[in-house]
Coordinates of C-alpha atoms in Angstrom, one line a residue:
G1 CA 0.0 0.0 0.0
G2 CA 0.9 3.7 0.1
Y3 CA -0.4 7.2 0.1
I4 CA -1.6 9.3 -2.8
I5 CA -0.8 13.1 -2.9
R6 CA -2.7 15.3 -5.3
G7 CA -2.1 19.0 -6.1
T8 CA -0.2 21.3 -8.4
S9 CA 3.5 21.6 -9.0
E10 CA 5.8 24.6 -9.6
Y11 CA 8.0 22.4 -11.8
D12 CA 7.7 22.1 -15.5
N13 CA 7.5 18.3 -15.6
G14 CA 7.3 15.3 -13.4
Q15 CA 11.0 14.4 -13.7
E16 CA 12.1 17.8 -12.2
L17 CA 9.6 17.3 -9.4
I18 CA 10.8 13.8 -8.5
D19 CA 14.5 15.0 -8.7
A20 CA 13.7 17.8 -6.2
I21 CA 11.9 15.4 -3.9
D22 CA 14.8 12.9 -4.1
D23 CA 17.2 15.7 -3.2
A24 CA 15.1 16.6 -0.2
L25 CA 14.8 13.0 0.9
E26 CA 18.6 12.6 0.8
K27 CA 18.9 15.1 3.5
S28 CA 16.1 13.6 5.6
R29 CA 16.1 10.9 8.3
V30 CA 13.5 9.0 6.3
R31 CA 15.5 8.6 3.1
E32 CA 15.9 4.9 3.7
Q33 CA 12.2 4.4 4.4
L34 CA 10.2 6.2 1.7
L35 CA 9.9 6.1 -2.1
V36 CA 8.0 8.7 -4.0
H37 CA 6.6 7.9 -7.5
Y38 CA 5.1 10.3 -10.1
V39 CA 2.4 8.2 -11.7
S40 CA -1.0 8.3 -13.4
D41 CA -3.8 8.5 -10.9
P42 CA -4.6 4.8 -10.0
T43 CA -7.9 5.5 -8.4
P44 CA -11.3 5.2 -10.2
V45 CA -12.3 8.1 -12.4
T46 CA -14.6 10.6 -10.7
D47 CA -17.6 12.3 -12.3
D48 CA -15.8 15.7 -12.2
Q49 CA -12.8 14.2 -14.0
L50 CA -15.1 12.8 -16.7
M51 CA -16.7 16.2 -17.2
V52 CA -13.5 18.2 -17.2
G53 CA -11.7 15.6 -19.3
E54 CA -8.5 15.9 -17.3
R55 CA -6.8 13.5 -14.9
P56 CA -3.5 14.9 -13.7
P57 CA -0.8 12.6 -12.3
V58 CA -0.3 12.1 -8.6
L59 CA 2.5 11.4 -6.2
F60 CA 2.4 7.9 -4.8
V61 CA 4.3 7.4 -1.6
T62 CA 5.4 3.9 -0.5
S63 CA 7.9 2.3 1.8
T64 CA 11.2 1.1 0.4
D65 CA 10.3 -2.5 1.3
I66 CA 8.5 -3.3 -1.9
A67 CA 10.5 -6.4 -3.0
R68 CA 9.7 -9.7 -1.2
E69 CA 12.9 -11.3 0.1
G70 CA 13.3 -14.8 -1.4
N71 CA 14.4 -17.9 0.5
R72 CA 18.2 -17.7 0.1
L73 CA 18.7 -21.4 0.5
L74 CA 16.1 -22.1 -2.2
L75 CA 17.6 -19.5 -4.6
A76 CA 21.1 -20.9 -4.1
G77 CA 19.8 -24.4 -4.7
T78 CA 18.1 -23.3 -7.9
T79 CA 21.3 -21.6 -9.1
S80 CA 23.4 -24.7 -8.2
L81 CA 20.9 -26.9 -10.2
A82 CA 21.2 -24.6 -13.2
I83 CA 25.0 -24.8 -13.1
G84 CA 24.8 -28.5 -12.8
S85 CA 22.3 -28.8 -15.7
T86 CA 24.6 -26.5 -17.8
W87 CA 27.6 -28.9 -17.1
F88 CA 25.4 -31.8 -18.1
N89 CA 24.4 -30.1 -21.4
S90 CA 28.0 -29.3 -22.0
L91 CA 28.9 -33.0 -21.8
Y92 CA 25.8 -34.5 -23.5
P93 CA 26.5 -33.4 -27.1
F94 CA 29.9 -35.1 -27.0
L95 CA 28.2 -38.4 -26.0
L96 CA 26.0 -38.1 -29.1
N97 CA 29.2 -38.5 -31.1
P98 CA 29.5 -42.3 -31.7
S99 CA 33.3 -42.3 -31.6
L100 CA 33.4 -40.4 -28.3
L101 CA 30.6 -42.5 -26.8
K102 CA 32.5 -45.7 -27.6
S103 CA 35.7 -44.3 -26.0
S104 CA 33.7 -43.3 -22.9
E105 CA 32.1 -46.8 -22.7
E106 CA 35.6 -48.4 -22.9
Q107 CA 36.7 -46.3 -20.0
L108 CA 33.6 -47.2 -18.0
N109 CA 34.3 -50.9 -18.7
L110 CA 37.8 -50.4 -17.2
A111 CA 36.2 -49.0 -14.1
N112 CA 33.8 -52.0 -13.9
A113 CA 36.9 -54.3 -14.1
G114 CA 38.5 -52.6 -11.2
M115 CA 41.0 -50.6 -13.3
E116 CA 41.5 -46.8 -13.2
P117 CA 39.4 -45.1 -15.9
D118 CA 40.5 -41.9 -17.7
L119 CA 37.6 -39.7 -18.8
N120 CA 39.7 -36.5 -18.8
F121 CA 39.4 -36.3 -22.6
L122 CA 35.7 -35.8 -22.2
T123 CA 36.0 -33.2 -19.5
D124 CA 38.6 -31.3 -21.5
M125 CA 36.3 -31.1 -24.4
A126 CA 33.3 -30.0 -22.4
I127 CA 35.0 -27.2 -20.5
P128 CA 35.1 -24.7 -23.4
V129 CA 31.3 -25.4 -24.1
F130 CA 30.5 -24.9 -20.4
A131 CA 32.6 -21.7 -20.3
A132 CA 30.7 -20.4 -23.4
F133 CA 27.3 -21.1 -21.8
M134 CA 28.3 -19.4 -18.5
G135 CA 30.2 -16.6 -20.2
T136 CA 27.1 -15.6 -22.1
Q137 CA 25.1 -15.5 -18.9
I138 CA 27.8 -13.5 -17.1
V139 CA 27.8 -10.9 -20.0
H140 CA 24.0 -10.8 -19.7
E141 CA 24.1 -10.1 -16.0
A142 CA 27.0 -7.7 -16.2
A143 CA 25.1 -5.6 -18.6
H144 CA 22.1 -5.4 -16.1
W145 CA 24.5 -4.6 -13.3
A146 CA 26.2 -1.8 -15.3
V147 CA 22.9 -0.1 -16.1
A148 CA 21.7 -0.5 -12.6
S149 CA 24.9 1.0 -11.2
S150 CA 24.7 4.0 -13.6
K151 CA 21.1 4.6 -12.8
K152 CA 21.6 4.1 -9.0
M153 CA 19.2 1.2 -9.0
E154 CA 19.4 -1.4 -6.3
I155 CA 19.1 -5.0 -7.5
T156 CA 19.3 -8.5 -6.0
F157 CA 21.9 -11.1 -6.8
P158 CA 20.8 -13.0 -9.9
T159 CA 19.3 -16.5 -9.6
L160 CA 19.9 -18.8 -12.5
V161 CA 17.0 -20.8 -13.8
P162 CA 17.8 -24.4 -15.0
S163 CA 16.8 -25.9 -18.3
L164 CA 17.0 -29.5 -19.5
I165 CA 17.7 -28.3 -23.1
T166 CA 20.1 -25.4 -22.8
G167 CA 21.3 -25.8 -19.2
V168 CA 20.2 -22.3 -18.2
T169 CA 16.9 -20.9 -19.3
S170 CA 17.6 -17.4 -18.0
S171 CA 18.1 -15.7 -14.7
I172 CA 16.0 -13.6 -12.3
T173 CA 17.4 -10.3 -11.1
A174 CA 14.8 -8.4 -9.0
L175 CA 14.7 -4.7 -8.2
K176 CA 14.9 -3.8 -4.6
K177 CA 13.5 -0.4 -5.2
S178 CA 11.4 1.1 -8.0
P179 CA 13.3 2.9 -10.8
K180 CA 12.9 6.7 -11.1
N181 CA 11.1 6.5 -14.4
K182 CA 10.0 4.2 -17.2
Q183 CA 13.1 4.9 -19.3
D184 CA 15.4 3.7 -16.6
L185 CA 13.3 0.5 -16.2
F186 CA 13.4 0.0 -20.0
D187 CA 17.1 0.5 -20.2
F188 CA 17.7 -2.0 -17.3
A189 CA 15.4 -4.6 -18.8
I190 CA 16.6 -4.5 -22.4
V191 CA 20.4 -4.2 -22.0
G192 CA 20.8 -7.8 -20.6
P193 CA 19.1 -9.6 -23.4
L194 CA 20.8 -7.4 -26.0
A195 CA 24.2 -8.1 -24.5
G196 CA 23.5 -11.8 -24.3
I197 CA 22.4 -12.0 -27.9
I198 CA 25.6 -10.2 -29.1
A199 CA 27.7 -12.5 -27.0
S200 CA 25.9 -15.6 -28.3
C201 CA 26.1 -14.5 -31.9
T202 CA 29.8 -13.7 -31.5
L203 CA 30.5 -17.2 -30.0
L204 CA 28.4 -18.8 -32.7
F205 CA 30.3 -17.0 -35.5
L206 CA 33.6 -18.0 -34.0
G207 CA 32.5 -21.6 -33.5
C208 CA 31.3 -22.0 -37.0
G209 CA 34.4 -20.4 -38.4
I210 CA 36.6 -22.8 -36.5
T211 CA 34.5 -25.7 -37.5
A212 CA 34.8 -24.8 -41.2
T213 CA 38.6 -24.9 -41.0
L214 CA 39.0 -28.2 -39.1
D215 CA 40.8 -31.2 -40.6
S216 CA 38.9 -34.5 -40.8
A217 CA 40.5 -36.0 -37.6
S218 CA 39.5 -33.0 -35.5
Y219 CA 36.1 -32.8 -37.2
A220 CA 35.4 -36.3 -36.1
Q221 CA 35.8 -35.3 -32.4
L222 CA 33.1 -32.5 -32.5
P223 CA 29.9 -32.8 -30.4
A224 CA 26.7 -33.7 -32.2
L225 CA 23.3 -32.1 -31.7
P226 CA 19.9 -32.9 -33.4
L227 CA 19.0 -30.4 -36.0
V228 CA 15.7 -29.8 -34.3
I229 CA 17.6 -28.2 -31.3
L230 CA 19.8 -26.1 -33.5
R231 CA 16.8 -24.8 -35.5
Q232 CA 14.8 -23.7 -32.4
S233 CA 16.4 -20.3 -33.0
A234 CA 15.9 -18.9 -36.5
L235 CA 18.8 -16.5 -35.9
A236 CA 21.2 -19.3 -34.9
G237 CA 20.0 -21.5 -37.7
G238 CA 20.5 -18.7 -40.2
I239 CA 24.1 -18.0 -38.9
I240 CA 25.0 -21.7 -39.2
E241 CA 23.6 -22.0 -42.7
Y242 CA 25.4 -18.8 -43.8
I243 CA 28.8 -20.0 -42.6
L244 CA 28.6 -23.8 -43.0
G245 CA 25.9 -24.1 -45.7
D246 CA 22.5 -25.9 -45.4
G247 CA 23.9 -29.3 -46.0

């Protein structure tokens, strides 16, 4: 809940009014307890407003405690599960390669026979894929953090959301306090996905370029994925076909 304040302002626009209120709050003892928003009137339209045809904005005053604190243990567990599923999805494509699957089964047979297996070759191959997955997510979150820092917005630590297909579906980064205006909110929301797309496309271009120049022996050690997964993204499918062809 909160309080609605109506009236007239000596400032030319709402942003100037909010800036003046924020400056005054910074010098007040309640600066950590109150938030003031300049919003459209959220109450039902009155008969007088219908007759006049005017509905001026209002000040909406709330406490700073507007974001519900999540269960830290649950959030940490969700992020851990996402990291684990990302590692699994980094390994899984290599096991779809018949040659690598055969080598892995041979090592497991050695373990069953009481001998020391060596699956380091599989781990070494999966680490760059895992780093690419996590690196893209880090770029995404770093972009959110950069905008939040520049706009003086307080945000929570991101929580990664697991996915059986891609390892990480996305992440959840909540706002601890409301942004000053819609533009700040838009900038914060859009910059993460844009940075993630740029990082993903860059890695995809590099990966396709490397793939196109491999010799036959190295090519045989590449991971394998069903085309249906690759074509879930029209952009990714287009980049792959542009560099490697549609064969």
